Each structure stands twice: as C-alpha cells, then as structure tokens.
Short mmCIF file of C-alpha atoms in Angstrom, two decimals:
data_model
loop_
_atom_site.label_atom_id
_atom_site.label_comp_id
_atom_site.label_asym_id
_atom_site.label_seq_id
_atom_site.Cartn_x
_atom_site.Cartn_y
_atom_site.Cartn_z
CA MET A 1 11.10 -11.62 -74.32
CA LYS A 2 9.36 -15.31 -74.50
CA GLY A 3 11.36 -18.39 -73.79
CA ILE A 4 10.95 -22.21 -74.80
CA PHE A 5 12.37 -25.13 -73.50
CA LYS A 6 12.61 -29.01 -74.25
CA ILE A 7 13.10 -31.63 -71.61
CA ILE A 8 15.96 -34.22 -72.88
CA SER A 9 15.61 -36.78 -70.13
CA HIS A 10 14.26 -37.21 -66.56
CA SER A 11 15.36 -38.98 -63.38
CA SER A 12 12.46 -39.40 -60.94
CA ASP A 13 15.06 -40.70 -58.54
CA THR A 14 17.01 -37.72 -58.26
CA LYS A 15 14.05 -35.24 -59.21
CA SER A 16 16.35 -33.82 -61.98
CA ILE A 17 15.79 -33.18 -65.70
CA SER A 18 18.19 -32.38 -68.45
CA VAL A 19 16.70 -29.37 -70.43
CA LYS A 20 17.23 -27.27 -73.23
CA PHE A 21 16.07 -23.40 -73.38
CA ASN A 22 15.78 -20.92 -76.21
CA ARG A 23 14.22 -17.84 -77.14
CA LEU A 24 11.00 -18.26 -78.67
CA HIS A 25 11.80 -16.20 -82.00
CA SER A 26 15.40 -17.32 -82.11
CA GLN A 27 16.37 -18.19 -85.53
CA THR A 28 18.66 -21.19 -83.99
CA SER A 29 16.96 -24.55 -83.37
CA ILE A 30 16.64 -25.79 -79.73
CA GLU A 31 18.42 -28.79 -80.70
CA ASP A 32 21.50 -26.96 -81.22
CA CYS A 33 21.46 -25.67 -77.75
CA LYS A 34 23.20 -26.97 -74.75
CA SER A 35 21.31 -28.85 -72.27
CA LEU A 36 21.44 -28.17 -68.92
CA LYS A 37 20.75 -30.40 -65.52
CA VAL A 38 18.23 -29.06 -63.25
CA ASN A 39 16.86 -30.26 -60.02
CA TYR A 40 13.24 -29.60 -59.68
CA SER A 41 12.34 -31.00 -56.26
CA ASN A 42 11.50 -27.84 -54.95
CA TYR A 43 9.33 -26.70 -57.93
CA ASP A 44 5.71 -26.25 -58.07
CA ILE A 45 4.45 -29.26 -59.96
CA SER A 46 0.78 -28.91 -59.28
CA ASN A 47 0.22 -28.17 -63.26
CA ILE A 48 2.26 -27.88 -66.30
CA GLU A 49 1.94 -24.06 -66.10
CA THR A 50 3.28 -23.61 -62.35
CA PHE A 51 6.17 -26.00 -63.32
CA ALA A 52 6.88 -24.05 -66.45
CA SER A 53 6.81 -20.88 -65.03
CA ASN A 54 9.13 -21.94 -62.08
CA LEU A 55 11.24 -23.55 -64.45
CA MET A 56 11.65 -20.62 -66.74
CA ARG A 57 12.20 -18.28 -63.98
CA LYS A 58 14.63 -19.91 -61.91
CA SER A 59 16.76 -21.41 -64.62
CA GLY A 60 15.52 -20.41 -68.17
CA LEU A 61 15.93 -16.83 -67.97
CA ASN A 62 19.47 -16.90 -66.86
CA ARG A 63 20.43 -19.53 -69.46
CA ILE A 64 18.62 -17.58 -72.53
CA GLN A 65 20.25 -14.46 -71.39
CA SER A 66 23.53 -15.95 -70.93
CA THR A 67 23.57 -17.70 -74.33
CA ASP A 68 22.59 -14.74 -75.90
CA GLU A 69 25.50 -12.89 -74.52
CA GLU A 70 27.81 -15.16 -75.77
CA LEU A 71 26.96 -14.23 -79.35
CA SER A 72 29.12 -11.72 -80.84
CA ILE A 73 27.75 -8.24 -81.45
CA ILE A 74 27.63 -7.15 -85.23
CA SER A 75 29.40 -3.64 -86.15
CA ALA A 76 26.13 -2.02 -86.67
CA ASN A 77 24.92 -2.80 -83.34
CA THR A 78 27.76 -1.95 -81.14
CA PRO A 79 26.38 0.65 -78.82
CA GLU A 80 28.38 3.87 -78.23
CA ASN A 81 29.30 5.19 -74.57
CA VAL A 82 27.08 7.77 -73.55
CA SER A 83 26.28 9.05 -70.30
CA GLY A 84 25.85 12.38 -68.20
CA SER A 85 23.47 15.24 -68.78
CA PHE A 86 20.46 14.71 -71.35
CA SER A 87 20.40 15.96 -74.62
CA MET A 88 17.83 14.41 -77.15
CA ASP A 89 19.67 15.93 -80.15
CA ASP A 90 23.36 14.20 -79.03
CA LEU A 91 21.32 10.95 -78.71
CA VAL A 92 19.90 11.20 -82.39
CA GLY A 93 21.34 8.78 -84.87
CA LYS A 94 23.63 6.78 -82.17
CA VAL A 95 23.09 3.26 -80.99
CA ILE A 96 23.05 3.19 -77.41
CA GLN A 97 22.67 0.14 -74.96
CA GLY A 98 19.73 -0.35 -72.77
CA ASP A 99 18.34 -3.16 -70.41
CA VAL A 100 15.28 -5.19 -71.45
CA ASP A 101 15.35 -7.81 -69.07
CA ILE A 102 12.84 -7.93 -66.32
CA LYS A 103 15.46 -7.11 -63.40
CA PHE A 104 13.13 -5.65 -60.68
CA LYS A 105 16.17 -3.72 -58.97
CA THR A 106 18.58 -1.57 -60.76
CA THR A 107 21.10 0.82 -58.69
CA LEU A 108 19.57 4.11 -57.44
CA SER A 109 21.83 6.94 -58.30
CA ALA A 110 22.51 8.69 -55.34
CA ARG A 111 25.31 11.33 -54.50
CA LYS A 112 26.83 12.13 -51.01
CA VAL A 113 27.15 16.01 -50.79
CA GLU A 114 28.71 18.54 -48.06
CA LEU A 115 26.13 21.04 -46.75
CA MET B 1 9.27 -7.28 -54.56
CA ASN B 2 7.33 -10.00 -56.47
CA HIS B 3 5.47 -8.34 -59.55
CA ASN B 4 3.59 -9.76 -62.52
CA ASN B 5 4.38 -8.85 -66.15
CA LEU B 6 3.13 -5.31 -66.33
CA ASN B 7 5.97 -2.67 -66.21
CA SER B 8 7.56 -1.68 -63.18
CA GLU B 9 10.80 -0.15 -62.50
CA ALA B 10 12.82 -0.08 -59.29
CA SER B 11 15.91 1.45 -58.20
CA TYR B 12 17.59 0.72 -54.95
CA ILE B 13 20.88 1.41 -53.12
CA LYS B 14 22.11 0.99 -49.53
CA LEU B 15 24.27 3.85 -48.25
CA ASP B 16 25.89 4.50 -44.94
CA ASP B 17 23.25 3.64 -42.34
CA PHE B 18 20.14 3.19 -44.65
CA ALA B 19 18.76 2.45 -48.05
CA LEU B 20 16.73 4.33 -50.56
CA CYS B 21 14.38 2.78 -52.98
CA ASN B 22 12.52 4.33 -55.90
CA ILE B 23 9.31 2.31 -57.45
CA LYS B 24 7.58 3.55 -60.62
CA MET B 25 4.50 1.54 -61.64
CA ASP B 26 2.38 1.28 -64.52
CA SER B 27 -1.37 0.99 -64.07
CA GLY B 28 -2.32 -2.31 -63.16
CA TRP B 29 0.62 -3.55 -61.48
CA VAL B 30 0.05 -5.70 -58.44
CA GLY B 31 3.41 -6.22 -56.06
CA ILE B 32 4.42 -7.93 -53.02
CA HIS B 33 6.82 -6.62 -50.49
CA SER B 34 7.28 -9.71 -48.58
CA LYS B 35 8.05 -9.49 -44.77
CA ILE B 36 11.43 -10.53 -45.07
CA GLU B 37 12.43 -7.62 -47.61
CA ASN B 38 10.36 -5.27 -46.20
CA TYR B 39 12.64 -2.64 -44.40
CA GLY B 40 10.62 0.33 -45.46
CA LEU B 41 10.20 3.10 -42.71
CA TYR B 42 8.80 5.91 -44.78
CA TYR B 43 6.97 6.13 -48.03
CA TYR B 44 6.82 9.38 -50.05
CA LEU B 45 4.36 9.49 -52.95
CA TYR B 46 5.60 11.63 -56.03
CA ASP B 47 2.65 10.53 -58.12
CA GLY B 48 -0.34 8.29 -58.63
CA SER B 49 -3.15 6.86 -56.24
CA PRO B 50 -1.63 3.44 -55.21
CA LYS B 51 -3.67 0.96 -52.92
CA VAL B 52 -1.28 -0.18 -50.37
CA GLY B 53 -2.15 -2.68 -47.89
CA LEU B 54 -0.94 -5.43 -45.56
CA ALA B 55 -1.12 -8.99 -46.26
CA PHE B 56 -4.01 -10.93 -45.08
CA GLU B 57 -5.21 -8.01 -43.19
CA ASN B 58 -7.81 -5.19 -43.64
CA THR B 59 -5.46 -2.61 -42.91
CA LEU B 60 -4.74 0.07 -45.61
CA ILE B 61 -1.81 2.33 -45.68
CA ASN B 62 -2.93 5.61 -46.92
CA LEU B 63 -0.36 7.46 -48.91
CA THR B 64 -0.95 10.95 -49.88
CA LYS B 65 0.94 12.86 -52.89
CA GLY B 66 3.67 14.90 -51.45
CA ASP B 67 3.36 13.62 -48.10
CA LEU B 68 5.98 11.50 -46.01
CA THR B 69 4.04 8.37 -44.54
CA SER B 70 5.47 6.40 -41.65
CA THR B 71 5.30 2.64 -42.32
CA LYS B 72 7.43 1.45 -39.40
CA SER B 73 4.74 -0.21 -37.53
CA HIS B 74 4.33 -2.72 -40.50
CA LEU B 75 7.60 -3.83 -40.78
CA GLU B 76 7.04 -7.43 -39.73
CA LYS B 77 4.18 -7.69 -42.18
CA SER B 78 4.08 -8.41 -46.08
CA VAL B 79 2.85 -5.12 -48.06
CA ILE B 80 0.72 -5.31 -50.90
CA ILE B 81 0.68 -2.71 -53.86
CA GLU B 82 -1.87 -2.30 -56.45
CA THR B 83 -2.03 0.48 -59.11
CA SER B 84 -4.93 2.01 -61.02
CA ASP B 85 -2.76 4.42 -62.62
CA SER B 86 1.01 5.22 -63.15
CA CYS B 87 2.64 5.46 -59.67
CA ASP B 88 5.88 6.72 -58.42
CA ILE B 89 6.95 6.21 -54.86
CA PHE B 90 10.33 6.81 -52.62
CA ILE B 91 10.87 4.63 -49.73
CA PHE B 92 13.53 5.16 -47.09
CA ASN B 93 14.34 1.94 -45.57
CA THR B 94 16.46 1.01 -42.28
CA LEU B 95 19.29 -1.62 -42.92
CA ASP B 96 18.32 -3.10 -39.54
CA LYS B 97 14.66 -3.62 -38.20
CA THR B 98 15.63 -3.03 -34.87
CA GLN B 99 17.01 0.64 -35.51
CA ASP B 100 14.38 3.22 -35.50
CA TRP B 101 14.48 6.41 -37.51
CA THR B 102 12.49 9.61 -37.17
CA GLY B 103 11.33 11.39 -40.53
CA SER B 104 10.09 14.36 -41.77
CA LEU B 105 10.00 16.73 -44.49
CA VAL B 106 12.09 19.97 -44.17
CA THR B 107 10.36 23.32 -45.09
CA LYS B 108 12.61 25.98 -43.56
CA THR B 109 16.01 26.69 -42.05
CA PHE B 110 17.02 24.47 -39.11
CA THR B 111 19.69 23.74 -36.84
CA CYS B 112 20.75 20.10 -36.66
CA ASP B 113 20.28 18.99 -32.97
CA ASN B 114 21.87 15.37 -33.74
CA GLU B 115 24.86 13.50 -34.69
CA ASN B 116 23.09 10.86 -36.60
CA SER B 117 20.79 12.99 -39.20
CA TYR B 118 20.63 12.87 -42.80
CA LEU B 119 19.27 15.13 -45.04
CA ILE B 120 17.94 13.59 -48.43
CA CYS B 121 16.67 15.55 -51.67
CA ILE B 122 13.73 13.46 -52.13
CA ASP B 123 12.60 15.92 -55.42
CA GLY B 124 13.55 19.06 -56.96
CA ALA B 125 16.48 20.80 -56.82
CA PRO B 126 16.44 22.78 -52.98
CA LYS B 127 19.48 24.93 -52.08
CA VAL B 128 20.84 24.17 -48.66
CA ASN B 129 23.53 26.51 -47.47
CA SER B 130 25.49 27.24 -50.54
CA THR B 131 24.61 23.60 -52.33
CA THR B 132 22.00 23.25 -55.00
CA MET B 133 20.88 19.51 -54.04
CA GLN B 134 19.65 17.36 -56.86
CA LYS B 135 17.20 14.38 -56.51
CA PHE B 136 18.65 11.63 -54.36
CA ASP B 137 21.68 13.67 -52.92
CA TYR B 138 22.12 13.15 -49.46
CA SER B 139 24.18 14.51 -46.78
CA LYS B 140 25.02 13.51 -43.09
CA LEU B 141 24.42 16.59 -40.87
CA THR B 142 26.66 18.16 -38.21
CA SER B 143 25.12 18.58 -34.92
CA GLY B 144 25.00 22.34 -33.83
CA LYS B 145 25.14 23.37 -37.64
CA GLU B 146 22.63 25.80 -38.98
CA TYR B 147 21.17 24.71 -42.56
CA SER B 148 19.99 27.36 -44.57
CA VAL B 149 17.02 25.97 -46.62
CA THR B 150 15.51 27.27 -50.16
CA LEU B 151 13.28 24.68 -51.20
CA ASN B 152 12.63 25.97 -54.80
CA GLY B 153 9.90 23.55 -54.97
CA GLY B 154 12.10 20.90 -53.96
CA VAL B 155 11.49 18.19 -51.13
CA LEU B 156 13.84 17.53 -48.48
CA GLY B 157 13.52 14.78 -45.90
CA LEU B 158 15.30 14.69 -42.74
CA PHE B 159 16.06 11.40 -41.12
CA THR B 160 17.43 10.68 -37.80
CA LYS B 161 18.49 7.33 -36.37
CA VAL B 162 17.00 7.37 -32.85
#
C-alpha cells in the first residue's frame, strides 16, 4: 500500500507539523482527511526522502490504517469466520479476512502438550 | 527486526521461560536483528541458504539445513540476514540474556535428567510416548521420566535451562 501526506502548517519553534495522510489510491480527497499534529524533532531530516520515510513509518501508516478501519464494510465484503484444519474446497466461494499490512511479527501458534 | 520492502513473514511467541520465532523470507530480503532484540540462542534452518553475519564484523554464522546452530556467543551483537533464495528459520530465544540454555536435536528415546527441560517439535509430526506432536508443540519434561521417541521424519529439539 502506498500513502501520501500533505503538511498543512509548520511550527519551527516546537518542531511540529500539522499533517494529513491518505492512501495514494483512495477515492477520497486528502483535503477531507483529518489533520494530525506530529513532532518531527527526532526525524532524520537530512533529505526529503528520509523525512518522508520517517513520517510515513512513524505516523502515516497507523493513521491511514485507523482511518481505513473506521469505514463500514459493505455486505459483499463481510468476511466469514473460518479456522482450524485446512481444506481448499471448503474455502472456495467464501470471503475470508487476511492481513495485508507490513507487521513484522505475528503470533506463533504453539501448543503446550503433556507427554 | 528491520526489513526492507521485500516479503518476510515472522511469527513469535513468549512461552514459559523462553520464546520461539519462525521467520520466512523471500529471496533478496535483508534484515537486521538488532542487539537490543537479539535473544536468539539457537537457529534451525528449515530451508534456503541465508547469509547470516554480525554487524561490523567479518564473522559469518553458518546455518546448515536440518541442523541446530548455537548463536549464544553472539547475543551482544546485531545479526544481519541476507537471502538469495526463499529461507525459513526457527529461532529458540531466551527471555533473559543472562540465562543460559543448552539445546540439541533429539533422535532417539531418552530419559530426562533435568527439571528444567523442554521438548519442542521443530518440524513434522514425531511421536513421543503416546502423543503425536505437531509443529511448535512443546512440553515441559519430568526429570527421571523416559520419553519414547519415534521421529517419523520430524524434528525434535531438547532445550534445558542451565
């Protein structure tokens, strides 16, 4: 997923910006997104690329994700609850939820057993 | 672990006295396991031929497919992983860097001689006593008890808190 941001205002005294984030391919204008105050004092501002990378990773990703999750889910996209043993044939035709965000760690499924 | 934008999939869980991690990386992935989060004592390579090294040193950690490799001497270093093919690694982690563990692969029936030993199913579906274990099943063992092992092509790791 690619994101965009637009800085609305800047305070050099407090090293903070008011900034709006959106998904690049969103069908909603970034102008309609809520702005967020971000302190950039610990960002790498050696060039625009490093600043943009810091901003998107530290603030943009979460904001875009939370905004997306505030939207309602249309009925055709509502996922079914499925879990347990795998059967491809049982999955055919069902809408199933899966993570597409770049979270490095998920929980490993480990089971304690008595031997 | 830091990562670039190539795909990697990692899962992690803290258990009784240790933590388990499984990392699957696509070809071309580069990651840094920083010193502050490096609690990995043993690496097991399921698949691939990752290049594993220590940051700012010439030391390479040789991982061999199917072997358990101790990395405990590198806990105070940042570990760099670079892949040139799809790789799959299991890592046994301590929760406390001052707490040492021993680790080995189990191939036959044994009698546990320690109160702080855990048997972990690293791969496959080995049978231990009457229980068929699944991947990442684990059990705290009882000292003095015999554990009848039938690997069935699976992999079992025995880890003991020293």
